[in-house]
C-alpha positions as a Python dict, from the first residue, in 0.01 Angstrom:
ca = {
    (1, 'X'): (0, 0, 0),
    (2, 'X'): (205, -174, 256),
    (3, 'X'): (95, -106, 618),
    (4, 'X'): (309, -189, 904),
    (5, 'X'): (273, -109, 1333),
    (6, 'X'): (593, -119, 1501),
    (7, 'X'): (682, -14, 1868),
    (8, 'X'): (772, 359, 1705),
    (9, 'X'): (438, 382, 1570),
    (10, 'X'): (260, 285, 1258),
    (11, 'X'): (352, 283, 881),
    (12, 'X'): (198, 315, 613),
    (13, 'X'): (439, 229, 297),
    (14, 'X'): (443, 114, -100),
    (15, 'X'): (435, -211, -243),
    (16, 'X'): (609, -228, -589),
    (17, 'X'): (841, -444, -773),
    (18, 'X'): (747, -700, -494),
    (19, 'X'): (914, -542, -234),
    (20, 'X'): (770, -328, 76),
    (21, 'X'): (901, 25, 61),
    (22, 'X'): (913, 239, 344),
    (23, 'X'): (1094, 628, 306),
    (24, 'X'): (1169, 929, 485),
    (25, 'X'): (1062, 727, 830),
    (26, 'X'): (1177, 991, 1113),
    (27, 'X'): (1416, 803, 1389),
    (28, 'X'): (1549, 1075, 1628),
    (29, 'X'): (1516, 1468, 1716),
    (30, 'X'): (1718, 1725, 1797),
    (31, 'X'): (1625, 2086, 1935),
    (32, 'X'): (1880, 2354, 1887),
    (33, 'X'): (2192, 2343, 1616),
    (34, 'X'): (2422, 2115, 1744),
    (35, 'X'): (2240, 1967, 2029),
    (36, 'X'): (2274, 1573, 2064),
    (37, 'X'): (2003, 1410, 1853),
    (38, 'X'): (1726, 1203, 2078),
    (39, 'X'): (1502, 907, 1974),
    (40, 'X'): (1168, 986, 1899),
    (41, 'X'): (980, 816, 2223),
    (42, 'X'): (663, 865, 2110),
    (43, 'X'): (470, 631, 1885),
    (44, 'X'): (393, 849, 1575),
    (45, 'X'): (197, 816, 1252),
    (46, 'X'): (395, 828, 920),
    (47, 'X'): (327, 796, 579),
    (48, 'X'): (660, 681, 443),
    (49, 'X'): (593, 694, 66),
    (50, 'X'): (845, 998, -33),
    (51, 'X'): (1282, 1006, 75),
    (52, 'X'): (1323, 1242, 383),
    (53, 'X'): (1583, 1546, 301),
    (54, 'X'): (1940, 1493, 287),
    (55, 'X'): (2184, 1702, 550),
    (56, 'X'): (2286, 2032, 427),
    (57, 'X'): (2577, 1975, 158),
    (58, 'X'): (2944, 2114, 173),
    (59, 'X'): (3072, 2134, -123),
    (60, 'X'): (3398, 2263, -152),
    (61, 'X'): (3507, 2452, -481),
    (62, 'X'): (3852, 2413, -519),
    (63, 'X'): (4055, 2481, -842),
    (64, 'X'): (4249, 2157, -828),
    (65, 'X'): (3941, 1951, -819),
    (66, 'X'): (3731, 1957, -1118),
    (67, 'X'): (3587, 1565, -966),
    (68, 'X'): (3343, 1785, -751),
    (69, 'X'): (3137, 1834, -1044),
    (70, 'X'): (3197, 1557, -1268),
    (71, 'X'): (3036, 1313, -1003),
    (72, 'X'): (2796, 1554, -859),
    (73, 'X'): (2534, 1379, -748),
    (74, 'X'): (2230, 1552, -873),
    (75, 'X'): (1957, 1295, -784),
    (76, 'X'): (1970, 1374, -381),
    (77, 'X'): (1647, 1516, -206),
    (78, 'X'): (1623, 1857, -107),
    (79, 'X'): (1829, 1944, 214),
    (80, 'X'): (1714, 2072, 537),
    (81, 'X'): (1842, 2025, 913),
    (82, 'X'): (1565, 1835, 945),
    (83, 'X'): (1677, 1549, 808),
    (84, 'X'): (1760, 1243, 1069),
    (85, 'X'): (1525, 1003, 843),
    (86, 'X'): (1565, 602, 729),
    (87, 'X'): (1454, 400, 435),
    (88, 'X'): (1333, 48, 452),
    (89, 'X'): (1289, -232, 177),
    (90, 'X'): (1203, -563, 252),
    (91, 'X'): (1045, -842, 36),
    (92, 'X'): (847, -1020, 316),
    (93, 'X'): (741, -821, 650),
    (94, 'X'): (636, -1115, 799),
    (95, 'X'): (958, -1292, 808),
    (96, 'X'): (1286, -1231, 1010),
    (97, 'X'): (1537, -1135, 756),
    (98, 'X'): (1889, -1090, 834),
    (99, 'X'): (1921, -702, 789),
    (100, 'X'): (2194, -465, 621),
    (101, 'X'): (2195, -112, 724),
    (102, 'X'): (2358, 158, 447),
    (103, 'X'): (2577, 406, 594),
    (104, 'X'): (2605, 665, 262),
    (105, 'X'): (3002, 837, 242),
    (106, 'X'): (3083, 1184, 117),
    (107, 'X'): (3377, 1267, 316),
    (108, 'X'): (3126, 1356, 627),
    (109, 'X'): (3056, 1667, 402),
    (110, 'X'): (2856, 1560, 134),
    (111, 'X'): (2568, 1250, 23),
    (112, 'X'): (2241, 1137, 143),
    (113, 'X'): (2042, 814, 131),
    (114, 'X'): (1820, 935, -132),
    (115, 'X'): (2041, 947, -446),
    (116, 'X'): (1974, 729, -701),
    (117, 'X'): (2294, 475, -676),
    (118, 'X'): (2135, 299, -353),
    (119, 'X'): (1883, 145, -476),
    (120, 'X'): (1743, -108, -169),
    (121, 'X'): (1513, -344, -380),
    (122, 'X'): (1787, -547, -544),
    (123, 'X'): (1969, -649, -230),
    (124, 'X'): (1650, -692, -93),
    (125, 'X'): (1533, -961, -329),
    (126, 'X'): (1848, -1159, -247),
    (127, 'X'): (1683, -1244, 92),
    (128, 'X'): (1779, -969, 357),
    (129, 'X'): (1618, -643, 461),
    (130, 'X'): (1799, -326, 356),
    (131, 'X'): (1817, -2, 528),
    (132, 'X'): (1962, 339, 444),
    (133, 'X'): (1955, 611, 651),
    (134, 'X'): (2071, 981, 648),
    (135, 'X'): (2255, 1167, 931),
    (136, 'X'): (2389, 1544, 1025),
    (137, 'X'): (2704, 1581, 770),
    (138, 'X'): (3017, 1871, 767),
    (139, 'X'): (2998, 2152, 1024),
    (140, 'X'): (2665, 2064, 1157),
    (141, 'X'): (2750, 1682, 1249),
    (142, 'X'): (3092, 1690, 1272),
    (143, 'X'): (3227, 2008, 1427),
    (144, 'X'): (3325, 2092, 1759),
    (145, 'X'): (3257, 2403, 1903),
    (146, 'X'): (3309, 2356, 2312),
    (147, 'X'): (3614, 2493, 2348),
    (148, 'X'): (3615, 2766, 2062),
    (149, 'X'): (3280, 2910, 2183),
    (150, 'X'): (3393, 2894, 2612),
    (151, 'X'): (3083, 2612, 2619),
    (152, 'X'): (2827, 2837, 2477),
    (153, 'X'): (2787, 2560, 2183),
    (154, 'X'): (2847, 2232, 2356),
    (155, 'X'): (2868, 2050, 2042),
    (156, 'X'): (3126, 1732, 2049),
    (157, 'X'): (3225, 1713, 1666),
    (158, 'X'): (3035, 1368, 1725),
    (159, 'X'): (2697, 1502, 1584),
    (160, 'X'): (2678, 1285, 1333),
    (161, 'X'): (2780, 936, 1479),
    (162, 'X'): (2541, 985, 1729),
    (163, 'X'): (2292, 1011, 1502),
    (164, 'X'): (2396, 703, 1312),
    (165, 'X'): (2381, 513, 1713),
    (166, 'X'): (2025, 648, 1701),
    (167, 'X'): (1936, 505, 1363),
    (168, 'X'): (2065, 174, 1471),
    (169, 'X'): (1876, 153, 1804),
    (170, 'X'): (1566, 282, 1634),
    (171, 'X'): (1640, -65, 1367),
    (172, 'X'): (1713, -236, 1641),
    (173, 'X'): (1389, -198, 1855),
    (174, 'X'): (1162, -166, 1536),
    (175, 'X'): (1288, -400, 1242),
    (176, 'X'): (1141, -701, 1360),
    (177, 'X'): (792, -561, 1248),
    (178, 'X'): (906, -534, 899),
    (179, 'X'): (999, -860, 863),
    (180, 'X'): (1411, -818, 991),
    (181, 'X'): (1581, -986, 1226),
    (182, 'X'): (1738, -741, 1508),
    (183, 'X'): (1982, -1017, 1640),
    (184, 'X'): (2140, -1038, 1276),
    (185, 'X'): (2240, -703, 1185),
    (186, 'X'): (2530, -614, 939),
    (187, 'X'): (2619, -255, 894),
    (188, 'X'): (2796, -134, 553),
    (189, 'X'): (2895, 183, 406),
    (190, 'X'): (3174, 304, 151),
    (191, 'X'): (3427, 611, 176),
    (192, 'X'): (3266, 817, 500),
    (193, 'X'): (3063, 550, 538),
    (194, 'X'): (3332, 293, 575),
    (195, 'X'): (3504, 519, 803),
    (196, 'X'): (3150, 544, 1016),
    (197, 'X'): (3116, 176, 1044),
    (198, 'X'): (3457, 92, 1181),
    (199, 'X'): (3374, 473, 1401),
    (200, 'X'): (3060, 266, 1518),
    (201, 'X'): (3236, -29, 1622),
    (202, 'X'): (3553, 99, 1812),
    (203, 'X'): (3270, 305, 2011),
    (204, 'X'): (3151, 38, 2142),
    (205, 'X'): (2814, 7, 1959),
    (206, 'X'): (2873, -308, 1888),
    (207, 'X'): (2549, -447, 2070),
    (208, 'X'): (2347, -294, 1770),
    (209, 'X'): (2537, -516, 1529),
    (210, 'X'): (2665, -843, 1469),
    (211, 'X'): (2920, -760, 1116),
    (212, 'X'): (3034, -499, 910),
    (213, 'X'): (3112, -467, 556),
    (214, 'X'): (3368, -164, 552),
    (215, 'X'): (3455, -59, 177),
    (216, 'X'): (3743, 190, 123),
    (217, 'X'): (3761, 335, 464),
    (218, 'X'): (3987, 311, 750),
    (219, 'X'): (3992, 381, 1121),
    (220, 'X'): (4204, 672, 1049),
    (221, 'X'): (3874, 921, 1031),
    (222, 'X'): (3944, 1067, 1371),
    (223, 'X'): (4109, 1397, 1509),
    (224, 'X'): (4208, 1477, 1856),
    (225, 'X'): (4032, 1771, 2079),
    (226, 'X'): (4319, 1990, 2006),
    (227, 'X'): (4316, 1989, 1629),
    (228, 'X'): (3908, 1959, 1633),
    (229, 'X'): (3916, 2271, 1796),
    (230, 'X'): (4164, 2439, 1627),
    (231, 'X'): (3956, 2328, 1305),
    (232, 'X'): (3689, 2477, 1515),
    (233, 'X'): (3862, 2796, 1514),
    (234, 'X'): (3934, 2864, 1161),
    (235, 'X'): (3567, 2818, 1079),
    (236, 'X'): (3465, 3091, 1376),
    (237, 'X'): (3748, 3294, 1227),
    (238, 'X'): (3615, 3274, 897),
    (239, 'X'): (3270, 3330, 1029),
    (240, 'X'): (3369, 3628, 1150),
    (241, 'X'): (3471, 3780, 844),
    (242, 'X'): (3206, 3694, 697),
    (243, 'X'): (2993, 3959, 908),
    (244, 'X'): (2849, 3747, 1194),
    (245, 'X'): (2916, 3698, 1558),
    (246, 'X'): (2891, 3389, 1798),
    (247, 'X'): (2558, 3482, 1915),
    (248, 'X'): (2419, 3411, 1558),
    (249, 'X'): (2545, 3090, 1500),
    (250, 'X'): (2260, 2921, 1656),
    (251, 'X'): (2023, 3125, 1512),
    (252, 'X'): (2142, 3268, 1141),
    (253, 'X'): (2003, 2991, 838),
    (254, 'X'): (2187, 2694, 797),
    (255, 'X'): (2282, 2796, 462),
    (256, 'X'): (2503, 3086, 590),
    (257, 'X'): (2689, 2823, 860),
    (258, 'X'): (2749, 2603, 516),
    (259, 'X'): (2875, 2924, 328),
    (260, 'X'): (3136, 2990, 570),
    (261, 'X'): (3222, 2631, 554),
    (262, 'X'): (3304, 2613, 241),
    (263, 'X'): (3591, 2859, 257),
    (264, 'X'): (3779, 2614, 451),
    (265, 'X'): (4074, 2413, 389),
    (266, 'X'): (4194, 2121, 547),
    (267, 'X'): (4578, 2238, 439),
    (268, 'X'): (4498, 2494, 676),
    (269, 'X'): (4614, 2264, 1014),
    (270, 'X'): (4951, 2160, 835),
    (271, 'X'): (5224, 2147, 1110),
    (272, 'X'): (5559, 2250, 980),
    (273, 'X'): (5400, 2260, 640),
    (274, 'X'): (5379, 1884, 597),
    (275, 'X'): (5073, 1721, 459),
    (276, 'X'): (4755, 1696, 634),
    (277, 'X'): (4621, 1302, 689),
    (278, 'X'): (4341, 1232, 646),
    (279, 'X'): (4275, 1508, 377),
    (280, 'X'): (3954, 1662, 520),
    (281, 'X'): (3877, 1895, 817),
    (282, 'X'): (3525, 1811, 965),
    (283, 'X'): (3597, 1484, 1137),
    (284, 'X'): (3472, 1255, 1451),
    (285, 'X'): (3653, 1348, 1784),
    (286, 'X'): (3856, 1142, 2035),
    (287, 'X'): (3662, 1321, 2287),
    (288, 'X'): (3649, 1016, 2600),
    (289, 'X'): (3297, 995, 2586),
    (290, 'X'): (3191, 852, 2244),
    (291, 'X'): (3502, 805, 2119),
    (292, 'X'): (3711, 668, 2394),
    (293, 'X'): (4099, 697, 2451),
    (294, 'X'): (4145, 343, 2411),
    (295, 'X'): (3916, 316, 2075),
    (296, 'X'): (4170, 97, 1915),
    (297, 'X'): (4176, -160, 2170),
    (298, 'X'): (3774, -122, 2167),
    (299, 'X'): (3764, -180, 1839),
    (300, 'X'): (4015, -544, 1821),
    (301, 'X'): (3845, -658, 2126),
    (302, 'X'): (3490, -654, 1947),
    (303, 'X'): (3353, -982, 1841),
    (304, 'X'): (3244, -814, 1492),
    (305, 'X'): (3311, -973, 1210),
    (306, 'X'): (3435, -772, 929),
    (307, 'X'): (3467, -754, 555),
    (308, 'X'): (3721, -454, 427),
    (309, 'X'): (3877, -352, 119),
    (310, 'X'): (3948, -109, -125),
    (311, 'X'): (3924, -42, -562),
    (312, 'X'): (4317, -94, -697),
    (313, 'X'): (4330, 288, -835),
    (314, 'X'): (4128, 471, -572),
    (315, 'X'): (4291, 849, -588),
    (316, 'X'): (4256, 826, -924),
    (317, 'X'): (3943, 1000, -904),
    (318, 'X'): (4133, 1287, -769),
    (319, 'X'): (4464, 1297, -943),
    (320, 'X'): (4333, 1229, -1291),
    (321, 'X'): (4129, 1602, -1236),
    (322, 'X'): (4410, 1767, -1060),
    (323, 'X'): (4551, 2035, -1334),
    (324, 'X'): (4901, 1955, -1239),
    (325, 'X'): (4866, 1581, -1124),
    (326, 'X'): (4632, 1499, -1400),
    (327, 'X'): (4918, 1637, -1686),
    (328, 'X'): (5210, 1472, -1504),
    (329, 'X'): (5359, 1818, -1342),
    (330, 'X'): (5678, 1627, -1235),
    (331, 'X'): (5811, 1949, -1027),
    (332, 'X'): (5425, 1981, -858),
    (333, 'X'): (5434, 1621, -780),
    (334, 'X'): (5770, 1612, -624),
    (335, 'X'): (5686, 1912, -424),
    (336, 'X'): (5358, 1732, -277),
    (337, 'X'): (5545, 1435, -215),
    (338, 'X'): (5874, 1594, -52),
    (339, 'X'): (5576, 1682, 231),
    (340, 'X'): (5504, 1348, 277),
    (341, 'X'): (5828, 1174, 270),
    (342, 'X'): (6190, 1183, 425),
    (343, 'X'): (6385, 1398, 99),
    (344, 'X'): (6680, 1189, 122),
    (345, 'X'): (6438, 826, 79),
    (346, 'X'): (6196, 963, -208),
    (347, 'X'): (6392, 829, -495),
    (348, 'X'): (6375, 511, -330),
    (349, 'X'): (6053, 484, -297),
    (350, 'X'): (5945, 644, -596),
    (351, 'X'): (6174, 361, -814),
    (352, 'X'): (5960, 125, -599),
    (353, 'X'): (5625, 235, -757),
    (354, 'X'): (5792, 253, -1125),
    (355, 'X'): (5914, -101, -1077),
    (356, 'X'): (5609, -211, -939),
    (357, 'X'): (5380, -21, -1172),
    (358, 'X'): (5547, -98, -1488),
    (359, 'X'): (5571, 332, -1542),
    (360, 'X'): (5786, 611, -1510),
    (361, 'X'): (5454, 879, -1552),
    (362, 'X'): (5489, 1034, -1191),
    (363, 'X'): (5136, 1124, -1217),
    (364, 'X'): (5027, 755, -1181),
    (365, 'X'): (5290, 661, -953),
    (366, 'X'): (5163, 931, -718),
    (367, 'X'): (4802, 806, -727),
    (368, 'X'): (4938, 523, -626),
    (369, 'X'): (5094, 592, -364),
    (370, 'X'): (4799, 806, -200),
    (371, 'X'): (4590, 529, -252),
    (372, 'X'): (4787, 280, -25),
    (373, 'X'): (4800, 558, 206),
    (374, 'X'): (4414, 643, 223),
    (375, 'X'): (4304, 337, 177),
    (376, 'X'): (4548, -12, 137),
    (377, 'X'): (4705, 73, 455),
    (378, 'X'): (4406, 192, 646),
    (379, 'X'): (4197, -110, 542),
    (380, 'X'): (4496, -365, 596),
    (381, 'X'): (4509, -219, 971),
    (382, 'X'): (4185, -275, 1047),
    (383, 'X'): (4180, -641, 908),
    (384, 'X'): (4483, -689, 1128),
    (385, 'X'): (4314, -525, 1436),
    (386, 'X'): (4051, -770, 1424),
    (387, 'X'): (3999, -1054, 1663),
    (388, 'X'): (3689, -1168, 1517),
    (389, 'X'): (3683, -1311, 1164),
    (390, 'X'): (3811, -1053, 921),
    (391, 'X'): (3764, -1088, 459),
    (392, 'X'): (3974, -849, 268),
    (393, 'X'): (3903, -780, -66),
    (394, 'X'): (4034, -587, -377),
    (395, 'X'): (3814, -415, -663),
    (396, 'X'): (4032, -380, -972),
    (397, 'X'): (3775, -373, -1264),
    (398, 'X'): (3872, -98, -1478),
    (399, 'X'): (3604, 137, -1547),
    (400, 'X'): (3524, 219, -1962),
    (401, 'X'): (3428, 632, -1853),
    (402, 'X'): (3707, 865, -1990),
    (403, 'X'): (3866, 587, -2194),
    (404, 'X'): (3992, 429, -1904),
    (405, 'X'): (4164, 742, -1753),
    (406, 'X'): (4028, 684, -1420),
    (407, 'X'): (4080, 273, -1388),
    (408, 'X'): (3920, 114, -1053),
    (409, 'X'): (3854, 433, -902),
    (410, 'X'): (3734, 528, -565),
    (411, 'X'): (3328, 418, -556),
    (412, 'X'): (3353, 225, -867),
    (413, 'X'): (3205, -65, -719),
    (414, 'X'): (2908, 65, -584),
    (415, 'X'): (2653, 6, -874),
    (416, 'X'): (2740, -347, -873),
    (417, 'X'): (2684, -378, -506),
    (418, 'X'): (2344, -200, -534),
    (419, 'X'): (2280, -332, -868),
    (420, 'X'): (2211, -10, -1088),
    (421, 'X'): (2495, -104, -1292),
    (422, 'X'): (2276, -129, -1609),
    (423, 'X'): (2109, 191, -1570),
    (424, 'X'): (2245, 537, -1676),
    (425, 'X'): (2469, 722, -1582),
    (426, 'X'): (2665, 411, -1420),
    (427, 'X'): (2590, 181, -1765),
    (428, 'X'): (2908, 382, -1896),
    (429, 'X'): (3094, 273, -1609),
    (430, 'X'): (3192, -113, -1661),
    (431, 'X'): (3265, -374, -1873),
    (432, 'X'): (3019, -643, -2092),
    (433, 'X'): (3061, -878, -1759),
    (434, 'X'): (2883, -600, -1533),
    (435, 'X'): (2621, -891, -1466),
    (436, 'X'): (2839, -1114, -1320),
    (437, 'X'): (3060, -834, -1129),
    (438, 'X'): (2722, -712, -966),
    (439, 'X'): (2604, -1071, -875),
    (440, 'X'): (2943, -1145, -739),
    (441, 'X'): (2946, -870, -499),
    (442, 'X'): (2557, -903, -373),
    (443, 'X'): (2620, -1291, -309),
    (444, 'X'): (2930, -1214, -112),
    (445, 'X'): (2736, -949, 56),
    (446, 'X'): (2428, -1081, 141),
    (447, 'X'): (2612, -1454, 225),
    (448, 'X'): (2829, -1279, 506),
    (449, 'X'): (2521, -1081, 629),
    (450, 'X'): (2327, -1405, 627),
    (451, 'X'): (2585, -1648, 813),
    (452, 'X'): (2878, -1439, 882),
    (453, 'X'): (3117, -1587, 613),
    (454, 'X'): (3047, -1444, 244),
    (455, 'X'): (3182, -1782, 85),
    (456, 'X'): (2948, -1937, -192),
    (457, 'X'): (2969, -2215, -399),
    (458, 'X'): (3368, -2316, -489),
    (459, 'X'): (3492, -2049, -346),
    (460, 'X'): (3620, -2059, 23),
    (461, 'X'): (3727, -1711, 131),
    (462, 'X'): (3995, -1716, 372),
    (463, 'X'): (4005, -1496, 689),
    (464, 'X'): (4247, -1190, 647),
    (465, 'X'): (4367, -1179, 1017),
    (466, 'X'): (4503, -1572, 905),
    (467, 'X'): (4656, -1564, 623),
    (468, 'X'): (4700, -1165, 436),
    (469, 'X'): (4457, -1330, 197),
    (470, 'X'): (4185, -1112, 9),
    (471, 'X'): (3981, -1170, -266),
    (472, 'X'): (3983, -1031, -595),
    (473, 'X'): (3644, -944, -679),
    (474, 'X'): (3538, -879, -1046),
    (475, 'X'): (3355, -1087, -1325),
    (476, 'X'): (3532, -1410, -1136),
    (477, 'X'): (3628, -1451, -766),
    (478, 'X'): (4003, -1567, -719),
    (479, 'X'): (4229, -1564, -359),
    (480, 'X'): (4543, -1410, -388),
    (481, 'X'): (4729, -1323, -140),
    (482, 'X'): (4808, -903, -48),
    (483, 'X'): (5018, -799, -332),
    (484, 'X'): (5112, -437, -181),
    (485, 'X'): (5236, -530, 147),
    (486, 'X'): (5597, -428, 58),
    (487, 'X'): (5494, -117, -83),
    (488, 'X'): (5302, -44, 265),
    (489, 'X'): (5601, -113, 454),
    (490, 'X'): (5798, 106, 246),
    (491, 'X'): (5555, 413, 312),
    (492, 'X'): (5549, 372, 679),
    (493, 'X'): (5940, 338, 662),
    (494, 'X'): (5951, 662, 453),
    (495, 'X'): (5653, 895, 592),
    (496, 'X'): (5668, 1218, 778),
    (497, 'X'): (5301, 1279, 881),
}
């Protein structure tokens, strides 16, 4: 047993595999459905020995997407509302630890801190004290019903990065008694999580941190008051026909307010039929209170230092499953991209890709394309934005699974970074060098968490905001400098959204 009495209260933890494990620890409250989420003030009593329950889960069933159940995550806790909880592992509680807090992604629909891919104990072993923590997801974190509802529902669409701000104070007043270091803080997350750490930062939340390790997610993550609520009022509308009122929305099982949510489609706030960036619906608001006008400026002003980057074939794990994308449906694909792109400039830029990709499969050119769109050019603004010290990276390992149909696909790094490479289902995933990929990434990691630079023996990584530098990460380390930048230019010469 590991025991441990902090300012929140006292803990009473495991010990295995040398590390001390703490789960499930509460770290805010929240009364009513969609009220602002509180820290827990009082010192309490906890026995952290089991995961806390993941946020209800959106899933959307869609008959282009097959994905949704191929990479179903399976080993998450049970859900419940109740669910604002963290997970601490640490090696030594009576040291002080620089500390990495895991914000989980899922398209702010979807994930939880307890599945089995974020494993804390092998990052903690490298010398730093790892926390994961879950927060309110999809319409119950990150909907906005003011408006919509006249201010009977007061909810922001902010839900959920307020709790995430609440997690973080909670590490901040707290970690020191399990052996972390609250002055050395690094936040990190991948997908909705990278999207939540740079979220965090152009907030102005930057006191709770000192650098943030954003992996395939941009500042792009946010939607206005207007569209929020019109988002808001498709899902009343749809709530509606499904039978209930307004005055049950607070009160009706959270299972019926995901039901309705699932019959949603972001396609649905199109403007003149074009396409619909970024590609999901439940999103944080620009609402001049946490989000502020002038978030952009926020954000390059902080002094945060930042790693960001992306995997080389990231849509792939959405185009290969697509039935017309995934068999090359050259009308379908011209179609999709005619809503992107200026008509008269798509052959251009389509010969572009070819060239550049070596292919004239329209399919593959396309995931390319929508992967420098949701993720190259995101993550190459926010490395520019920076005024502190920004690292850009690339992942391009090709994964083994479906004979290589999905290459570097979106989250194919993460059981390197957490180190569950070698254990099933993600031993099917990589190469014979999965050893060396995995130590590459937690040394980089853990280095920049440590001392703010992630440079380690011979190699010197070079600041992004210098030099358009990133490093290629796989079974060796190697600068090179931004190979898509002409491609980026080309999209935001071409682009109609």
């Amino acid at each position: 047993m590991s025991f441990v009495k902090s300012p929140s209260g006292d803990y009473q933890g495991v010990f295995k595999d040398n590390c001390h494990q703490f789960y499930g620890v509460p770290y805010a409250k929240y009364g009513e459905r969609w009220q602002r989420s509180e820290p827990i003030e009082k010192e309490i009593k906890h026995n952290a020995f089991q995961k806390g329950y993941s946020s209800p889960q959106t899933r959307f069933t869609d008959e282009n997407d097959s994905s949704i159940g191929f990479f179903l995550d399976k080993s998450l806790s049970k859900e419940s509302e109740d669910c604002l909880t963290l997970n601490i592992c640490t090696e030594d509680i009576e040291s002080k630890q620089p500390v990495m807090v895991w914000i989980h992604g899922g398209a702010l629909v979807s994930g939880g801190s307890s599945s089995m891919m974020y494993e804390l104990i092998n990052l903690a072993k490298r010398g730093v004290v790892v926390v994961s923590i879950n927060y309110r997801l999809g319409p119950l974190g990150f909907l906005r019903l003011d408006e919509v509802t006249n201010g009977k529902i007061k909810s922001s669409g902010n839900e959920g990065l307020g709790d995430q701000r609440n997690a973080l104070r909670w590490i901040k007043k707290n970690i020191s008694s399990f052996g972390g270091d609250p002055n050395n803080i690094t936040i990190f997350g991948e997908s909705a999580g990278s999207w939540s750490c740079n979220l965090q930062i152009a907030a102005g939340n930057d006191s709770l941190f000192q650098q943030a390790i954003c992996q395939s997610g941009g500042l792009d993550a946010v939607a206005s008051i207007d569209k929020a609520s019109k988002w808001a009022e498709l899902f009343i509308n749809q709530y509606k026909e499904d039978g209930f009122s307004l005055n049950d929305l607070k009160k009706c099982k959270w299972q019926t307010i995901i039901n309705t949510a699932k019959k949603l489609r972001h396609s649905k706030l199109s403007i003149d039929k074009k396409w619909v960036f970024p590609e999901v619906g439940f999103l944080p608001v620009i609402d001049n209170k946490f989000i502020k006008d002038n978030y952009l400026q926020t954000y390059s002003n902080s002094d945060v230092n930042l790693i960001a980057g992306s995997t080389l074939d990231e849509y792939r794990l959405w185009s290969s499953f697509h039935p017309k994308i995934g068999i090359n449906d050259k009308e379908y694909i011209t179609k999709r991209l005619l809503k992107m792109f200026q008509d008269d400039k798509l052959s251009e830029l389509i010969a572009a890709y070819e060239s550049f990709l070596n292919t004239d499969e329209l399919g593959k050119v396309y995931s390319a394309i929508l992967t420098d769109i949701c993720f190259g050019i995101p993550t190459h603004k926010t490395l520019q934005k920076k005024k502190a010290k920004s690292f850009g990276y690339l992942f391009s390992t090709q994964s083994e699974i479906l004979k290589g149909r999905l290459g570097a696909f979106h989250a194919s790094e993460l059981p390197y970074v957490f180190g569950v490479h070698s254990k099933k289902p993600y031993s099917s995933w990589g190469p014979k060098e999965s050893n060396e990929i995995s130590n590459n990434f937690q040394v980089l990691w853990t280095n920049f968490s440590k001392f703010g630079n992630p440079s380690f023996e011979d190699f010197n990584w070079n600041t992004y905001n210098d030099s358009s530098e990133i490093a290629l990460i796989g079974k060796n380390i190697k600068a090179i400098r931004n190979p898509f930048l002409e491609r980026y230019e080309l999209i935001e010469k071409y682009k109609i959204f």
